[in-house]
Amino acid sequence: MKLAIDAMSGDLGSHEVVEACKMFVKDHGDVTLYVVGKQEELEELKDLANVEIVDAREVVKMTDSPLGVRRQKESSMVKALMMARKDEVDGVVSCGSTGAFFTGAMLFVKRLEGVERSCLMAVLPTFNGKGSCLLDVGANAENTAEQLRQFAIMGSVYAKYVRHINKPSVRLLNIGAEDHKGDQVHQDAYKLLKEEKVIQFDGNIEGRELLDGNCDVIVSDGFAGNIALKSMEGTALGLMKVMKKAMLGSTKSKLGALLIKDNLKKELSAFDYKSVGGALMMGFSKAIVKAHGGSDARAVRSAMELAYTMVAEDVVTKMKEGLTQS
Amino acid sequence: MKLAIDAMSGDLGSHEVVEACKMFVKDHGDVTLYVVGKQEELEELKDLANVEIVDAREVVKMTDSPLGVRRQKESSMVKALMMARKDEVDGVVSCGSTGAFFTGAMLFVKRLEGVERSCLMAVLPTFNGKGSCLLDVGANAENTAEQLRQFAIMGSVYAKYVRHINKPSVRLLNIGAEDHKGDQVHQDAYKLLKEEKVIQFDGNIEGRELLDGNCDVIVSDGFAGNIALKSMEGTALGLMKVMKKAMLGSTKSKLGALLIKDNLKKELSAFDYKSVGGALMMGFSKAIVKAHGGSDARAVRSAMELAYTMVAEDVVTKMKEGLTQS
């Protein structure tokens, strides 16, 4: 297996990626890593077996316009994606800007056969700790019912082979439980999903239940999915800020905070609200994995493990099969 | 001024409404209340000046299908709405099912001239305590750009005359800040709102900022608005449950909870997450106010005060002026 790692585009710099690569190659003798970035920052990896350094002089910044990636051919991000385009690697990992990385993937990496639109998937942290996949969270400003059906199949295959859920429960984000709810696209999507044999469709889901973890895959058009994801994120972050302020407001409350700290940590560990916001690229012919911008070595390594699983399980082929079988 | 009060449809029964009416008439000698419901439950009001009891034998239940309201002509809810239809009252208040009440208003109360679609508005509790109006939160499954422009004007007039905000800041719920973001409807709506002289349009707002209170009116199509409102509600309620569980998990944490209780109450008072979920009916030729299903006497009274303000300030006429001037 061959993976390309964009070493430069994260918030914390190349050092964290270098550490992640060192950890990763120890466990995976079967993988060749192509680490793309300024070679002088990657010297530590130079002598490792199974690591190739690919020099790239440019860096795509978090503040760059996503569309600008078109012209950033010398950047570590685009160079890593180009290796996927040329079939030189099976997957790409980056902690760069989601917008730029997705745009780059759209421009440079082939779409999966049978997929009309690629999309972004987020794994929502749910209150029961199980997590649910939500797609699309904003790659598309609108989608057809047929595209929603394709998202459902991709999400379901992902949940099955990467998250090891035997028969993933798929639901459609809508404004009511009944099949006639929503606009024409969502009414049509409901019908298509109901008829679709390669997935387990369990009906509509409303915004209120999104974090309950009662299903594995939530299908949405990109507009509503983006609004839902960001609304939940804003609410969670805002509420946590309020709680923190209340706890640190006085000496008395600080003492109180100390006393509930352990329990709070335990309860919130199931619901890691900080991880809302990351996203996976779905619908490409290669495994394209986006780590959080602020990823440390451990988080980058997790992203690499994810790409590894996707390739090892041949998720892309299984998605293609699901899409063409149906 | 004349107001019709549906006394029967709330979760807590007619008693709370009776108490609310007693409080209300004390302060408002200029209002005649038509209290609609089972007369034997309203006897306490019988001898009050300015109160008329209108007997109604049926009750619309929270679990009834909203469309069923068509046939519930003898219900307190429909009888109250019919008084508005016949110009016998200036406004209607109910704590019944939002769906049934809105459907009833659509069926029986005239739409405001110039309004293509009526809609539901929620006042979001924001972290800065100011609150923001969000409309539509789900009356419509889809909307045109022109309809979004009309929502903007109605929301703006409401914020100005009912919430007493001099120049309400209006924003459009969208999936990005720039004017080209979103689908065609939202791109077109951006243009219409930008050109609209009777409102102060301050651009797009993303889901993440909805509860920050940085604007007064948030315009949305009914689909995205419903998803946003319910996503925020689910997140807030779920997180509060987690916090509570953490606090009550052990003797140590219970003590801690006692110590931070005062601060927490203070901080959360600005952000009353429980109040997310109520909704106002916009676009009708009368003031139609929906109180929470679980409203106690105080909450019913607030809803009555709201209807009073809407009629006293002649908000409906001002909306019409705003819509026809533009």
XYZ file of C-alpha atoms in Angstrom:
652
model
C 0.000 0.000 0.000
C 1.158 3.534 -0.758
C -0.020 6.665 1.024
C 0.839 10.322 0.368
C 1.021 12.567 3.414
C 0.796 16.337 3.106
C 3.230 17.382 5.849
C 2.875 21.134 5.651
C -0.719 22.378 5.697
C -1.732 21.853 9.333
C -1.876 24.561 11.963
C 0.837 22.975 14.106
C 3.434 22.640 11.354
C 5.356 19.713 9.939
C 6.803 18.523 13.238
C 3.578 16.797 14.321
C 3.285 15.067 10.965
C 6.882 13.864 11.164
C 6.200 12.346 14.582
C 3.006 10.730 13.277
C 4.887 9.182 10.348
C 7.534 7.761 12.669
C 4.845 6.087 14.775
C 2.900 4.869 11.770
C 5.727 3.137 9.890
C 6.687 1.181 13.005
C 3.324 -0.609 12.896
C 2.831 -0.867 9.159
C 5.718 -2.535 7.377
C 3.456 -3.049 4.363
C 3.004 0.658 3.650
C 5.233 3.076 1.768
C 4.694 6.650 2.918
C 5.316 9.520 0.522
C 5.749 12.499 2.797
C 5.300 15.718 0.846
C 6.735 19.021 2.070
C 9.823 21.147 2.533
C 12.535 18.524 2.635
C 14.628 20.436 5.162
C 11.779 20.055 7.651
C 11.447 16.337 7.006
C 15.077 15.275 7.479
C 14.269 13.088 10.459
C 12.343 10.766 8.151
C 15.047 10.562 5.520
C 16.637 7.326 6.682
C 13.470 5.451 7.608
C 12.629 2.370 5.605
C 9.375 2.716 3.670
C 9.427 6.514 3.741
C 10.017 8.625 0.655
C 10.359 12.359 0.931
C 8.790 14.408 -1.862
C 10.014 17.987 -1.850
C 7.348 20.721 -2.200
C 8.194 24.377 -1.745
C 4.721 25.932 -1.421
C 2.204 25.641 1.415
C -1.583 26.086 1.087
C -2.556 28.343 3.971
C -5.754 28.034 6.020
C -6.616 31.575 4.942
C -6.087 30.963 1.222
C -9.185 30.941 -0.953
C -10.138 27.296 -1.588
C -10.265 27.956 -5.327
C -6.697 29.280 -5.218
C -5.532 25.679 -4.940
C -5.867 25.511 -8.740
C -2.733 27.597 -9.082
C -0.790 26.137 -6.131
C 0.735 23.308 -8.125
C 3.961 23.392 -6.154
C 2.215 23.077 -2.804
C 2.532 19.987 -0.640
C -1.250 19.527 -0.751
C -1.572 19.571 -4.521
C 1.561 17.477 -5.012
C 0.122 14.815 -2.693
C -3.192 14.878 -4.578
C -1.390 14.667 -7.929
C 0.225 11.419 -6.803
C -3.288 10.027 -6.317
C -4.300 11.321 -9.725
C -1.366 9.503 -11.335
C -2.139 6.274 -9.452
C 1.176 6.527 -7.627
C -0.569 6.226 -4.233
C -3.766 4.650 -2.910
C -4.648 7.407 -0.500
C -3.844 10.951 0.631
C -3.879 12.505 4.111
C -3.788 16.240 4.857
C -4.529 18.490 7.834
C -4.905 21.505 5.571
C -7.917 23.713 4.874
C -10.998 21.565 4.246
C -12.177 23.827 1.449
C -8.848 23.812 -0.385
C -8.326 20.080 0.098
C -11.805 19.216 -1.144
C -11.472 21.600 -4.094
C -8.077 20.087 -4.881
C -9.502 16.568 -4.726
C -12.348 17.602 -7.043
C -9.906 19.133 -9.505
C -7.166 16.541 -9.439
C -8.535 13.178 -8.242
C -10.928 11.081 -10.312
C -14.458 10.728 -9.059
C -15.629 7.221 -8.276
C -17.541 5.584 -11.110
C -21.289 5.983 -10.584
C -20.948 9.019 -8.295
C -22.569 12.188 -9.640
C -21.286 14.403 -6.839
C -18.512 13.971 -4.319
C -19.268 15.226 -0.828
C -17.999 15.843 2.697
C -18.786 13.547 5.577
C -18.439 14.348 9.284
C -18.539 11.780 12.048
C -20.783 13.348 14.691
C -19.906 12.632 18.305
C -23.182 11.406 19.817
C -24.353 11.421 23.420
C -24.308 7.618 23.552
C -20.687 7.550 22.364
C -21.456 5.557 19.194
C -21.085 8.362 16.698
C -23.073 8.885 13.474
C -21.840 9.722 9.979
C -23.456 12.820 8.468
C -23.073 13.516 4.746
C -23.043 15.913 2.881
C -21.985 18.621 5.326
C -21.503 21.348 2.765
C -19.590 20.379 -0.354
C -22.761 20.923 -2.391
C -25.148 23.857 -2.202
C -27.949 21.618 -3.446
C -28.481 17.979 -4.311
C -30.910 15.807 -6.218
C -32.721 12.818 -4.723
C -30.488 10.494 -6.771
C -27.386 12.138 -5.306
C -28.780 11.637 -1.810
C -29.255 7.954 -2.641
C -25.597 7.761 -3.652
C -24.518 9.477 -0.443
C -26.533 6.909 1.487
C -24.726 4.018 -0.176
C -21.289 5.557 0.326
C -22.006 6.348 3.962
C -23.370 2.885 4.559
C -20.326 1.171 3.025
C -18.067 3.416 5.093
C -19.929 2.618 8.323
C -19.781 -1.085 7.543
C -16.137 -1.487 6.561
C -14.406 1.327 8.429
C -16.586 1.590 11.524
C -17.384 -2.154 11.541
C -21.141 -1.777 11.928
C -22.825 -4.850 10.555
C -26.040 -3.421 9.130
C -25.738 0.356 9.344
C -28.999 2.145 10.007
C -29.433 4.964 7.458
C -31.759 7.920 7.941
C -32.626 11.028 5.953
C -32.347 14.473 7.544
C -35.751 16.082 7.089
C -38.231 18.414 8.767
C -40.591 15.716 9.980
C -40.869 11.975 10.463
C -43.487 11.147 7.824
C -42.594 10.206 4.239
C -44.428 13.185 2.745
C -42.372 15.719 4.721
C -39.926 18.141 3.174
C -39.596 19.556 -0.321
C -39.866 17.483 -3.507
C -36.192 16.462 -3.388
C -36.559 15.016 0.088
C -39.869 13.326 -0.679
C -38.297 11.724 -3.737
C -35.173 10.808 -1.791
C -37.315 9.102 0.843
C -38.828 6.895 -1.867
C -35.476 6.067 -3.465
C -33.936 5.192 -0.104
C -36.917 3.069 0.860
C -36.552 1.055 -2.356
C -32.774 0.776 -2.160
C -31.796 -2.784 -1.317
C -28.116 -2.331 -0.498
C -28.855 -0.155 2.546
C -30.970 -0.405 5.685
C -33.165 2.724 5.522
C -34.960 3.603 8.746
C -36.824 6.745 7.710
C -36.433 10.449 8.350
C -34.536 12.015 11.228
C -35.167 15.515 12.583
C -32.555 17.978 13.754
C -33.396 17.367 17.395
C -32.227 13.726 17.313
C -29.003 14.180 15.368
C -26.732 13.696 18.380
C -28.701 10.880 19.976
C -26.750 8.224 18.073
C -29.861 6.231 17.147
C -28.592 5.601 13.640
C -25.254 5.151 11.891
C -25.567 7.199 8.732
C -27.485 10.440 8.246
C -28.003 11.535 4.658
C -28.532 15.204 3.904
C -28.262 17.673 1.084
C -25.153 19.818 1.490
C -27.075 22.941 2.441
C -29.079 21.500 5.334
C -26.167 19.284 6.428
C -23.865 22.262 6.703
C -26.432 24.304 8.628
C -27.081 21.365 10.990
C -23.402 20.635 11.645
C -22.493 24.251 12.283
C -25.596 24.936 14.387
C -24.725 22.025 16.660
C -21.098 23.075 16.808
C -21.963 26.664 17.713
C -24.416 25.569 20.374
C -22.033 23.064 21.960
C -19.042 25.398 21.975
C -21.130 28.304 23.263
C -22.676 26.260 26.057
C -19.317 24.874 27.121
C -18.012 28.429 27.289
C -20.941 29.426 29.508
C -20.304 26.445 31.787
C -16.635 27.295 32.040
C -17.382 30.905 32.869
C -19.797 29.816 35.578
C -17.235 27.440 37.054
C -14.375 29.912 37.083
C -16.498 32.855 38.227
C -15.668 32.776 41.932
C -13.460 30.997 44.450
C -16.466 29.016 45.604
C -17.402 27.911 42.108
C -13.776 27.052 41.329
C -13.795 24.663 44.229
C -17.080 23.242 42.977
C -15.565 22.784 39.530
C -12.714 20.778 41.054
C -15.210 18.467 42.695
C -17.215 17.705 39.565
C -14.241 17.663 37.174
C -13.737 13.898 37.082
C -17.388 13.091 36.510
C -17.705 15.783 33.891
C -14.706 14.473 31.994
C -16.112 10.968 32.070
C -19.567 12.028 30.855
C -18.210 14.287 28.137
C -15.692 11.746 26.873
C -18.577 9.978 25.122
C -19.492 13.246 23.481
C -16.288 14.835 22.253
C -17.768 18.065 20.990
C -14.349 19.326 19.929
C -14.177 16.738 17.199
C -17.282 18.068 15.429
C -15.939 19.862 12.401
C -13.550 17.388 10.829
C -14.616 15.934 7.509
C -13.987 13.059 5.136
C -13.977 13.336 1.374
C -16.448 10.897 -0.164
C -16.907 9.830 -3.762
C -13.315 9.822 -4.997
C -11.481 6.913 -6.572
C -8.843 7.074 -3.814
C -8.988 7.267 -0.037
C -8.842 10.989 0.712
C -8.640 11.756 4.424
C -8.703 15.163 6.024
C -7.366 15.480 9.578
C -8.279 18.468 11.724
C -6.289 21.610 11.068
C -5.081 21.621 14.648
C -4.113 17.936 14.671
C -1.224 16.889 16.877
C 0.914 13.857 16.075
C -1.619 11.455 17.563
C -4.488 12.919 15.566
C -2.481 12.886 12.337
C -1.625 9.279 13.028
C -5.328 8.439 13.517
C -6.054 10.014 10.147
C -3.329 7.881 8.598
C -4.795 4.772 10.231
C -8.149 5.712 8.765
C -6.679 6.011 5.279
C -4.931 2.669 5.869
C -8.206 0.966 6.835
C -10.008 2.463 3.864
C -7.384 1.109 1.488
C -6.909 -2.238 3.292
C -10.675 -2.857 3.266
C -10.890 -1.624 -0.303
C -13.722 0.683 0.675
C -13.589 2.564 -2.602
C -14.246 -0.604 -4.631
C -17.010 -1.616 -2.260
C -18.671 1.762 -2.696
C -18.449 1.340 -6.435
C -20.021 -2.106 -6.178
C -22.791 -0.751 -3.969
C -23.469 2.038 -6.431
C -23.537 -0.162 -9.523
C -25.387 -3.108 -7.931
C -28.255 -0.932 -6.859
C -58.930 46.121 21.519
C -60.374 42.640 21.362
C -58.420 39.415 21.867
C -59.566 35.806 21.628
C -57.937 33.362 24.024
C -58.030 29.617 23.400
C -58.325 28.364 26.979
C -58.243 24.619 26.359
C -55.379 23.473 24.146
C -52.370 23.797 26.476
C -50.719 20.915 28.323
C -51.578 22.317 31.753
C -55.283 22.760 31.141
C -57.630 25.727 31.353
C -56.751 26.664 34.923
C -53.504 28.381 33.947
C -55.258 30.334 31.205
C -57.984 31.446 33.626
C -55.328 32.748 36.017
C -53.548 34.520 33.168
C -56.774 36.211 32.073
C -57.460 37.428 35.608
C -54.000 39.024 35.777
C -54.258 40.466 32.283
C -57.588 42.242 32.609
C -56.446 43.959 35.792
C -53.789 45.844 33.786
C -55.669 46.369 30.555
C -59.014 48.066 30.961
C -58.981 48.835 27.254
C -59.146 45.180 26.173
C -62.091 42.840 25.849
C -61.050 39.209 26.215
C -63.048 36.487 24.494
C -62.068 33.369 26.382
C -62.958 30.285 24.344
C -63.447 26.875 25.969
C -65.663 24.679 28.059
C -67.730 27.220 29.960
C -67.910 25.100 33.090
C -64.121 25.385 33.372
C -64.189 29.139 32.907
C -66.754 30.071 35.534
C -64.282 32.087 37.569
C -64.083 34.579 34.718
C -67.840 34.908 34.283
C -68.330 38.010 36.374
C -65.218 39.925 35.335
C -65.681 43.136 33.417
C -64.277 42.988 29.891
C -64.321 39.200 29.734
C -66.706 37.277 27.496
C -66.883 33.511 27.678
C -67.346 31.686 24.397
C -68.393 28.095 24.901
C -66.552 25.459 22.850
C -66.997 21.750 23.481
C -64.071 20.258 21.529
C -60.356 20.422 22.275
C -57.523 20.090 19.725
C -55.048 17.668 21.272
C -51.261 17.918 20.998
C -51.291 14.479 19.412
C -53.950 15.303 16.804
C -52.778 15.530 13.210
C -52.346 19.231 12.359
C -54.497 18.814 9.282
C -57.315 17.416 11.426
C -58.003 20.964 12.564
C -60.025 21.372 9.364
C -62.759 19.249 10.844
C -62.515 20.477 14.454
C -64.894 23.403 13.955
C -66.286 23.102 17.461
C -62.844 23.247 19.099
C -61.734 26.200 21.204
C -58.789 26.735 18.871
C -60.807 26.943 15.671
C -63.561 28.997 17.323
C -60.957 31.526 18.460
C -59.447 31.660 14.965
C -62.905 32.052 13.400
C -63.445 35.175 15.490
C -60.319 36.613 13.848
C -61.606 35.572 10.440
C -64.865 37.408 11.038
C -63.063 40.540 12.286
C -64.588 40.083 15.725
C -61.152 40.211 17.386
C -57.766 41.774 16.620
C -55.660 38.888 17.806
C -55.686 35.259 18.961
C -53.605 33.501 21.621
C -53.292 29.723 22.022
C -50.961 27.299 23.802
C -52.081 24.442 21.584
C -50.132 22.353 19.075
C -48.019 24.598 16.856
C -48.814 22.553 13.770
C -52.564 22.603 14.319
C -52.631 26.290 15.271
C -50.593 27.308 12.239
C -52.679 25.116 9.945
C -55.823 26.594 11.455
C -54.533 30.127 10.945
C -53.700 29.299 7.321
C -57.158 27.878 6.743
C -59.257 30.410 8.617
C -57.372 33.703 8.951
C -56.668 35.984 6.004
C -53.097 36.348 4.886
C -51.603 39.801 5.058
C -51.765 41.656 1.755
C -48.481 41.327 -0.116
C -47.434 38.151 1.696
C -47.024 35.105 -0.541
C -46.396 32.699 2.316
C -47.047 32.902 6.007
C -44.353 31.430 8.241
C -43.263 30.555 11.756
C -40.821 32.667 13.728
C -38.870 31.623 16.818
C -37.051 34.010 19.108
C -33.694 32.335 19.749
C -32.190 32.794 23.183
C -28.648 33.993 22.480
C -25.518 33.773 24.621
C -25.410 37.553 24.995
C -29.005 37.623 26.253
C -30.278 39.832 23.417
C -32.125 37.177 21.467
C -32.537 36.913 17.695
C -35.658 36.275 15.613
C -35.342 33.322 13.231
C -37.922 32.856 10.468
C -39.138 30.571 8.846
C -38.548 27.696 11.259
C -40.538 25.133 9.340
C -43.941 26.260 8.088
C -42.669 25.926 4.522
C -40.717 23.024 3.030
C -39.192 25.409 0.503
C -39.207 29.107 -0.288
C -38.395 31.451 -3.129
C -35.996 34.385 -2.864
C -38.962 36.774 -2.964
C -40.575 34.980 -0.047
C -37.329 35.296 1.923
C -37.387 39.034 1.221
C -40.905 39.216 2.645
C -39.854 37.255 5.745
C -37.025 39.749 6.206
C -39.410 42.692 6.175
C -41.880 41.050 8.558
C -39.102 40.040 10.947
C -37.600 43.483 10.828
C -40.914 45.226 11.561
C -41.500 42.806 14.428
C -38.038 43.438 15.909
C -38.563 47.174 15.629
C -42.044 47.552 17.088
C -42.337 44.594 19.423
C -38.734 44.166 20.526
C -38.009 47.907 20.302
C -34.801 47.616 18.324
C -34.227 50.800 16.422
C -32.552 49.537 13.250
C -32.758 45.749 13.351
C -29.803 43.998 11.781
C -31.051 41.362 9.320
C -28.976 38.424 8.101
C -29.556 35.470 5.782
C -28.889 31.919 7.002
C -26.490 30.422 4.478
C -23.547 28.044 4.141
C -20.885 30.717 3.848
C -20.303 34.425 4.299
C -19.784 35.474 0.675
C -22.648 36.629 -1.560
C -22.146 33.794 -4.047
C -22.648 31.089 -1.404
C -25.591 28.713 -1.317
C -27.993 27.536 -3.982
C -29.674 29.802 -6.515
C -32.514 30.737 -4.136
C -30.067 31.959 -1.510
C -27.870 33.773 -4.006
C -30.937 35.532 -5.380
C -32.231 36.254 -1.886
C -28.884 37.834 -0.982
C -29.281 40.244 -3.906
C -32.905 41.087 -3.086
C -32.084 41.709 0.573
C -29.069 43.843 -0.336
C -31.257 46.060 -2.523
C -34.151 46.221 -0.065
C -34.322 49.718 1.427
C -36.770 49.134 4.271
C -34.378 46.775 6.093
C -30.794 46.858 7.333
C -29.213 43.799 5.666
C -25.861 42.754 7.077
C -25.069 39.734 4.921
C -25.067 35.985 5.424
C -24.856 34.208 8.749
C -23.601 30.633 9.202
C -25.017 28.037 11.569
C -22.112 28.442 13.954
C -23.031 32.059 14.855
C -26.788 31.642 15.240
C -26.742 31.873 19.027
C -24.155 34.638 19.283
C -26.799 37.362 19.133
C -24.863 39.478 16.636
C -27.986 40.313 14.676
C -31.691 40.802 15.354
C -33.399 38.955 12.525
C -32.238 35.801 10.767
C -34.020 34.947 7.537
C -34.134 31.356 6.375
C -36.111 29.062 4.156
C -38.381 26.829 6.219
C -36.352 23.693 5.597
C -32.964 24.986 6.777
C -34.554 27.068 9.550
C -36.299 24.028 10.972
C -33.131 21.924 10.808
C -31.115 24.712 12.476
C -33.610 25.320 15.283
C -34.030 21.652 16.111
C -30.308 20.906 15.840
C -29.551 23.643 18.346
C -32.351 22.510 20.610
C -31.190 18.878 20.566
C -27.595 19.865 21.246
C -28.458 22.207 24.115
C -30.871 19.814 25.798
C -28.497 16.885 25.362
C -25.522 18.762 26.747
C -27.478 20.004 29.744
C -28.482 16.426 30.445
C -24.833 15.354 30.329
C -23.861 18.160 32.700
C -26.611 17.205 35.091
C -25.611 13.567 35.054
C -22.007 14.546 35.784
C -23.074 16.767 38.663
C -25.353 14.232 40.286
C -23.035 11.265 39.683
C -21.416 11.101 43.124
C -21.543 12.650 46.565
C -18.408 14.623 45.737
C -19.848 15.974 42.504
C -23.162 16.807 44.184
C -21.270 19.013 46.601
C -19.452 20.565 43.670
C -22.765 21.225 41.941
C -24.018 23.059 45.028
C -20.974 25.308 44.925
C -21.336 26.322 41.288
C -25.139 26.443 41.243
C -25.504 30.206 41.742
C -22.964 31.115 39.083
C -24.396 28.622 36.659
C -27.905 29.976 37.082
C -26.630 33.501 36.506
C -24.710 32.606 33.364
C -27.505 30.491 31.923
C -30.209 33.059 32.626
C -28.970 34.992 29.603
C -29.325 31.864 27.534
C -32.655 30.288 28.381
C -32.310 27.161 26.269
C -35.703 25.883 27.401
C -37.460 28.640 25.539
C -36.149 27.467 22.157
C -39.138 25.856 20.485
C -41.903 28.411 20.798
C -43.029 30.092 17.620
C -44.908 33.105 16.305
C -47.205 33.054 13.311
C -46.143 35.645 10.737
C -47.923 36.953 7.683
C -51.520 36.962 8.878
C -53.879 39.920 8.897
C -54.327 39.521 12.685
C -51.913 39.091 15.579
C -51.658 35.323 16.019
C -49.585 34.330 19.043
C -48.644 30.821 20.054
C -47.577 30.266 23.666
C -45.617 27.169 24.661
C -47.667 24.042 25.105
C -46.471 23.772 28.686
C -47.151 27.421 29.543
C -48.109 28.256 33.109
C -50.256 31.287 33.940
C -47.268 33.632 33.744
C -46.233 32.366 30.328
C -49.798 32.560 28.982
C -49.979 36.090 30.279
C -46.708 36.982 28.477
C -48.180 35.639 25.263
C -51.247 37.797 25.831
C -49.035 40.832 26.430
C -47.247 40.058 23.182
C -50.534 39.953 21.284
C -51.505 43.204 23.028
C -48.269 44.904 21.923
C -48.668 43.656 18.369
C -52.161 45.108 18.156
C -51.371 48.311 20.079
C -48.371 49.021 17.855
C -50.395 48.022 14.802
C -47.589 45.721 13.722
C -49.717 44.056 11.074
C -50.339 47.348 9.271
C -46.676 48.269 9.547
C -45.694 44.963 7.991
C -48.129 45.622 5.164
C -46.638 49.083 4.667
C -43.138 47.631 4.664
C -44.138 45.034 2.109
C -45.908 47.408 -0.230
C -43.430 50.298 0.081
C -40.536 48.136 -0.946
